[in-house]
Tab-separated table of C-alpha atoms in Angstrom:
chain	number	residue	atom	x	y	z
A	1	UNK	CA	15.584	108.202	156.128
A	2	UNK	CA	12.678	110.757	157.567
A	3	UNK	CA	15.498	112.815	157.801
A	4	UNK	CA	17.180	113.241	154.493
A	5	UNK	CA	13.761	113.576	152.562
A	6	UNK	CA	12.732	116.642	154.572
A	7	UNK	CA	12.091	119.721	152.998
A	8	UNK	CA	11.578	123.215	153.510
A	9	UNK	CA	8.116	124.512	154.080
A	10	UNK	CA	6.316	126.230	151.274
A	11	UNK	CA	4.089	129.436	151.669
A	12	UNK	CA	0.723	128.096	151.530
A	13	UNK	CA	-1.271	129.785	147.932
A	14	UNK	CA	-4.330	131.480	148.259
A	15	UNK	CA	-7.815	129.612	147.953
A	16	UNK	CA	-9.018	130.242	144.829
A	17	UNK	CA	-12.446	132.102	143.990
A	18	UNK	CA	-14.774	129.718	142.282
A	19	UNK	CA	-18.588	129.701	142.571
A	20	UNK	CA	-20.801	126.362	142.310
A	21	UNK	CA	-24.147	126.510	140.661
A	22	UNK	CA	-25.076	123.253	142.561
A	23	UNK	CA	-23.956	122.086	146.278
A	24	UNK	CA	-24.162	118.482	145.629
A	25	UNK	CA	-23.794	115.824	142.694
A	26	UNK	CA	-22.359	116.029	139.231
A	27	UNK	CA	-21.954	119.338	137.524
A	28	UNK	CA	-23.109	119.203	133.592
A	29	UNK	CA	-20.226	119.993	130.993
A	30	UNK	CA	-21.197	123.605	131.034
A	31	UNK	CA	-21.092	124.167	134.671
A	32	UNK	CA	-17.998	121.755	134.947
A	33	UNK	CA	-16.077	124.007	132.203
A	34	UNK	CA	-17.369	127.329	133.625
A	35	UNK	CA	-15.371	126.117	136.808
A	36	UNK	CA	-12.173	125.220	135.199
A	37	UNK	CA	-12.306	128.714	133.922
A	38	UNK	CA	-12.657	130.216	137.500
A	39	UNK	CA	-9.864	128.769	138.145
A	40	UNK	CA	-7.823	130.052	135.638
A	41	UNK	CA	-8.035	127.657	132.992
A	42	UNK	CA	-8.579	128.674	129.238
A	43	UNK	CA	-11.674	127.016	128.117
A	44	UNK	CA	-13.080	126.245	124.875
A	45	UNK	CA	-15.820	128.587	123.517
A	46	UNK	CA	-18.832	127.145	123.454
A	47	UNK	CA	-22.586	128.357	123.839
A	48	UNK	CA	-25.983	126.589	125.113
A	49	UNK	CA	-28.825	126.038	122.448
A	50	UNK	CA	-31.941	124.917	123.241
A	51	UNK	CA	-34.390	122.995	121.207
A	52	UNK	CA	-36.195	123.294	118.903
A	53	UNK	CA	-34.142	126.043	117.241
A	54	UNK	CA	-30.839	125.287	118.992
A	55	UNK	CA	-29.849	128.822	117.967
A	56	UNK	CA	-25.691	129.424	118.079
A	57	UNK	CA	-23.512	131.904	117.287
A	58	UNK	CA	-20.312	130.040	116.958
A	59	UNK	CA	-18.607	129.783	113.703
A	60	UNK	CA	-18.371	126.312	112.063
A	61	UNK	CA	-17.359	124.162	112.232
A	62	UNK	CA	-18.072	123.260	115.787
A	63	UNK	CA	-18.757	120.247	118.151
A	64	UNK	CA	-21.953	119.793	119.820
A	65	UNK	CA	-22.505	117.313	122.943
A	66	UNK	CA	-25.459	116.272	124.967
A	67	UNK	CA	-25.432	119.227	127.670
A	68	UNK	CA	-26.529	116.865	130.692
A	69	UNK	CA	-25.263	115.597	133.997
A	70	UNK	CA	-25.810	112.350	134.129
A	71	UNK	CA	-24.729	111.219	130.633
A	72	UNK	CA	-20.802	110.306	131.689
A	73	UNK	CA	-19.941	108.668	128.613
A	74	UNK	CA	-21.300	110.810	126.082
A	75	UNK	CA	-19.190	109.905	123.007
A	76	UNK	CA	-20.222	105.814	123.622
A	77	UNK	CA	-23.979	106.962	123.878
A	78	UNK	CA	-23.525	109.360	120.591
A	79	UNK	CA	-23.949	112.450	122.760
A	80	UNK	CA	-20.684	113.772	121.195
A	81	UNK	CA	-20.728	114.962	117.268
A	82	UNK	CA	-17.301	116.772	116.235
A	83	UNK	CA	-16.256	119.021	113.434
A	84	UNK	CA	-20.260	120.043	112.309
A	85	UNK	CA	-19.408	121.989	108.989
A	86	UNK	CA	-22.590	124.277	108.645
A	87	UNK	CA	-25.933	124.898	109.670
A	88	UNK	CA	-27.925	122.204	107.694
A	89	UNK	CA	-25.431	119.823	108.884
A	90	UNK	CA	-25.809	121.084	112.715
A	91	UNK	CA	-29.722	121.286	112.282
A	92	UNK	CA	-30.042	117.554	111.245
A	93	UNK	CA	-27.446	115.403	113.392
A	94	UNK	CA	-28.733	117.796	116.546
A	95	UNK	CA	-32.436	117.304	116.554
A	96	UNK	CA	-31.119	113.415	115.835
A	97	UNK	CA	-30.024	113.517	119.230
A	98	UNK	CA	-33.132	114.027	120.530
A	99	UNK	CA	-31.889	116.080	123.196
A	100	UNK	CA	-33.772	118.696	124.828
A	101	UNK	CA	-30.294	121.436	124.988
A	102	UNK	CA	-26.832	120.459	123.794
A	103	UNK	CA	-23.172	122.639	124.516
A	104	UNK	CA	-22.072	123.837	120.870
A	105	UNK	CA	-18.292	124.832	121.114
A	106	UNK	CA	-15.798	126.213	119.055
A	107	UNK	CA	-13.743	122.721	117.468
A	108	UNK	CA	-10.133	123.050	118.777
A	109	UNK	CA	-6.918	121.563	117.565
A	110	UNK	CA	-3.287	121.199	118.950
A	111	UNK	CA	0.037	119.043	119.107
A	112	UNK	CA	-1.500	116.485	122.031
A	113	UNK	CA	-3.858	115.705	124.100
A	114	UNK	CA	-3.458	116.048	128.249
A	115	UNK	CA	-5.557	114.536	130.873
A	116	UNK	CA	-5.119	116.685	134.073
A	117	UNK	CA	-7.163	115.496	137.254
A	118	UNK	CA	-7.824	116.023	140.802
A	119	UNK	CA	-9.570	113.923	143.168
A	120	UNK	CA	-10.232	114.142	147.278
A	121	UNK	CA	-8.708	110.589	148.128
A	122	UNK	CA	-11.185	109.568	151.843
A	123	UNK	CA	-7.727	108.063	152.394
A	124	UNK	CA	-4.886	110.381	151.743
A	125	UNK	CA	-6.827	113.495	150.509
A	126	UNK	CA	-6.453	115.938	147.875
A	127	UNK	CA	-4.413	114.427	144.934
A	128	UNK	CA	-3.524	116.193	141.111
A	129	UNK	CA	-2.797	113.870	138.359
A	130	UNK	CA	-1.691	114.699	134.706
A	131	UNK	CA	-0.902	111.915	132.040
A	132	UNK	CA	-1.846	111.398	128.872
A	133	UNK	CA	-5.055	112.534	126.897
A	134	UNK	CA	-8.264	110.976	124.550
A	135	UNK	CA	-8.353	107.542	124.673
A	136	UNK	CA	-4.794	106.621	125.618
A	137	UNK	CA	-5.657	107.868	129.250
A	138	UNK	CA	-8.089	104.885	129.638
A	139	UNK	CA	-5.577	102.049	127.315
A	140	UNK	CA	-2.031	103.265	128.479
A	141	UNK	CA	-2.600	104.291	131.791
A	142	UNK	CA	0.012	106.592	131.644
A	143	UNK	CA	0.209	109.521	134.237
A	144	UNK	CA	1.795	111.103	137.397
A	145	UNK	CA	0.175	111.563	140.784
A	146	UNK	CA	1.151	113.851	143.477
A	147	UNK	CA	-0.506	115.223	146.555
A	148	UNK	CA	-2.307	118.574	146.174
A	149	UNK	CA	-1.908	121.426	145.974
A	150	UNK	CA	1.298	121.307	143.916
A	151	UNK	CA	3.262	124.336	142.888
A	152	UNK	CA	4.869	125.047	138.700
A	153	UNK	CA	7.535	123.125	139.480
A	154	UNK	CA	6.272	120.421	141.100
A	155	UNK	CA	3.710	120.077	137.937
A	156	UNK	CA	6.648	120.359	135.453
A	157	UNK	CA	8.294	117.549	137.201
A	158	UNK	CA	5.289	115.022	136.788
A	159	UNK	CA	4.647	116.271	132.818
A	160	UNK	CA	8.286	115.032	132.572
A	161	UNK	CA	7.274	111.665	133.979
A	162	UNK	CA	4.911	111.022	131.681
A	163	UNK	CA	6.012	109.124	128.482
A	164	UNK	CA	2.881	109.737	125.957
A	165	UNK	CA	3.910	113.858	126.730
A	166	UNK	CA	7.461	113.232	125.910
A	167	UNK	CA	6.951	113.713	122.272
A	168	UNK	CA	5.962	117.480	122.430
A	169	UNK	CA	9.264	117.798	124.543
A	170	UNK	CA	10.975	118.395	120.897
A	171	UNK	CA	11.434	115.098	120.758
A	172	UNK	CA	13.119	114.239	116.789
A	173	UNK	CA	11.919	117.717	115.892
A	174	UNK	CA	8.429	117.041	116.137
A	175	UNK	CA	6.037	120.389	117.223
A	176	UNK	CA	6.927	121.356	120.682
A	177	UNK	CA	3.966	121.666	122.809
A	178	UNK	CA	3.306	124.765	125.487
A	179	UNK	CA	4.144	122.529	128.682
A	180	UNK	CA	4.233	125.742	130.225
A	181	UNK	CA	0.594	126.240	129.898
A	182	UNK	CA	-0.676	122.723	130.904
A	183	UNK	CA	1.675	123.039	133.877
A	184	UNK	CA	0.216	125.881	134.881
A	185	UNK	CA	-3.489	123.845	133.961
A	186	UNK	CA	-1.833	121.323	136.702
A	187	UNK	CA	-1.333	123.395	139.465
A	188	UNK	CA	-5.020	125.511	138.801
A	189	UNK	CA	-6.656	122.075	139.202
A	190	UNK	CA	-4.770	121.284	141.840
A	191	UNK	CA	-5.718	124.585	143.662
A	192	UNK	CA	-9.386	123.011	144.666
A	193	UNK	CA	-7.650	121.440	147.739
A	194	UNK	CA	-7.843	124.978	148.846
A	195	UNK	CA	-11.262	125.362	148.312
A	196	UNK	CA	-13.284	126.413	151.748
A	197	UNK	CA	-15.283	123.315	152.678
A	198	UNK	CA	-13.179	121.448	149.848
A	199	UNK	CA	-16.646	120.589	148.326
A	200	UNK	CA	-15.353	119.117	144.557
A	201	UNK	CA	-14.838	114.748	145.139
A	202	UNK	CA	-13.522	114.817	142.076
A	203	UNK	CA	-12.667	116.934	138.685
A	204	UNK	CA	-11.190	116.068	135.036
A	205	UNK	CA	-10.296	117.565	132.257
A	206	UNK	CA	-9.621	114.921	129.407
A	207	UNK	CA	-8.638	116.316	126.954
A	208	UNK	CA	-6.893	118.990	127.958
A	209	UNK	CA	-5.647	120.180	124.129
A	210	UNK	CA	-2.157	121.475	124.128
A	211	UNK	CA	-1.166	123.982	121.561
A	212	UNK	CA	2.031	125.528	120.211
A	213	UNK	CA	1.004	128.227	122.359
A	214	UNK	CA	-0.913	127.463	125.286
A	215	UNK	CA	-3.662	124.681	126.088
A	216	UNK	CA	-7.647	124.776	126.454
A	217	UNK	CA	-9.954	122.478	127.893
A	218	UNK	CA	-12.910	120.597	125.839
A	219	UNK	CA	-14.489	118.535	127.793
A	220	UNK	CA	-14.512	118.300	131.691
A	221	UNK	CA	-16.265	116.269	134.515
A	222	UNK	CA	-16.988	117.614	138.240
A	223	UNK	CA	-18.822	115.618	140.572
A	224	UNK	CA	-19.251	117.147	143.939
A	225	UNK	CA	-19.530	115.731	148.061
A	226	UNK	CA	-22.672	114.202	148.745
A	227	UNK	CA	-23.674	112.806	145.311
């Protein structure tokens, strides 16, 4: 059985070349998205502002969210407020926050929603997951898992797996997504089993927004070794 499943060996990528503001414990959204984006990924805009002028230079309307690490759940503890419309708006549901700096970024839009994932199993290491996105990735459950680091192909053939991405396939004529791009988001994450040291425990990007014509990421979570 061994037998008939082997394949060929594939040429090993390069490690990618990502820098860490911290060694250990959980990265805040801005550091988490900064790495996703040393990686390869596109990332939302999005700019710091500190209180109490919490001075941007986005256009609106934008999102702002609680810039800290160790608020998780930020949307069930109100740390997330989306499509701001102006400046008086912004200026009164940020300081109701009551957060000392927040991450303003640049509201995106697309055809779905992707979840793309990597974690450093203690059991059988370095895995890549993609499903889908929002809140179906938590109700549905609805992804595919392979060991990492996976190659275009290999990514492609778990986006097919997944039923909730099936409908930006073309599916009835509905608006095809760029499953080119969030493969390609798939096998970047996937890439920090080649990390020196392979320091990240665990990385997400949900959601993942997939567009006509590419995908971005809008909200991420790294926690690192050792937290």
């Amino acid at each position: 059985r061994g037998y008939f499943s082997w394949r060929a060996p594939r040429d090993r990528p390069r490690s990618p070349a990502v820098t860490l503001a911290v060694r250990t414990g959980k990265l805040d959204e801005r550091q988490a998205l900064e790495l996703f984006a040393s990686l390869g990924i596109p990332t939302a805009e999005s700019q710091m502002a500190r209180a109490p002028e919490f001075s941007h230079t986005l256009p609106y309307p934008v999102a702002a969210k609680i810039l800290a690490a160790d608020v998780v759940h930020k949307t069930e503890s109100g740390g997330v407020i989306l499509g701001i419309a102006g400046r008086s708006e912004f200026d009164e549901k940020v300081r109701g926050m009551g957060a000392p700096q927040v991450l303003v970024q640049k509201m995106e839009s697309g055809v779905a929603e992707a979840i793309v994932g990597y974690r450093d199993d203690p059991l059988v290491g370095p895995v890549v997951l993609v499903g889908a996105g929002g809140v179906l990735a938590e109700i549905y459950k609805d992804y595919a898992l392979r060991l990492a680091p996976v190659n275009e192909a290999e990514a492609s053939a778990m986006i097919a797996e997944v039923k909730g991405l099936r409908l930006i396939c073309g599916y009835r004529n509905l608006p095809k997504g760029d499953l080119e791009a969030l493969a390609r988001a798939v096998v970047a994450i996937s890439r920090l089993a080649l990390v020196p040291g392979r320091p990240v425990a665990e990385a997400e990007i949900n959601p993942l927004i997939v567009k006509r014509d590419g995908a971005v990421a809008v909200d991420g979570l790294v926690t690192l070794k050792g937290a």
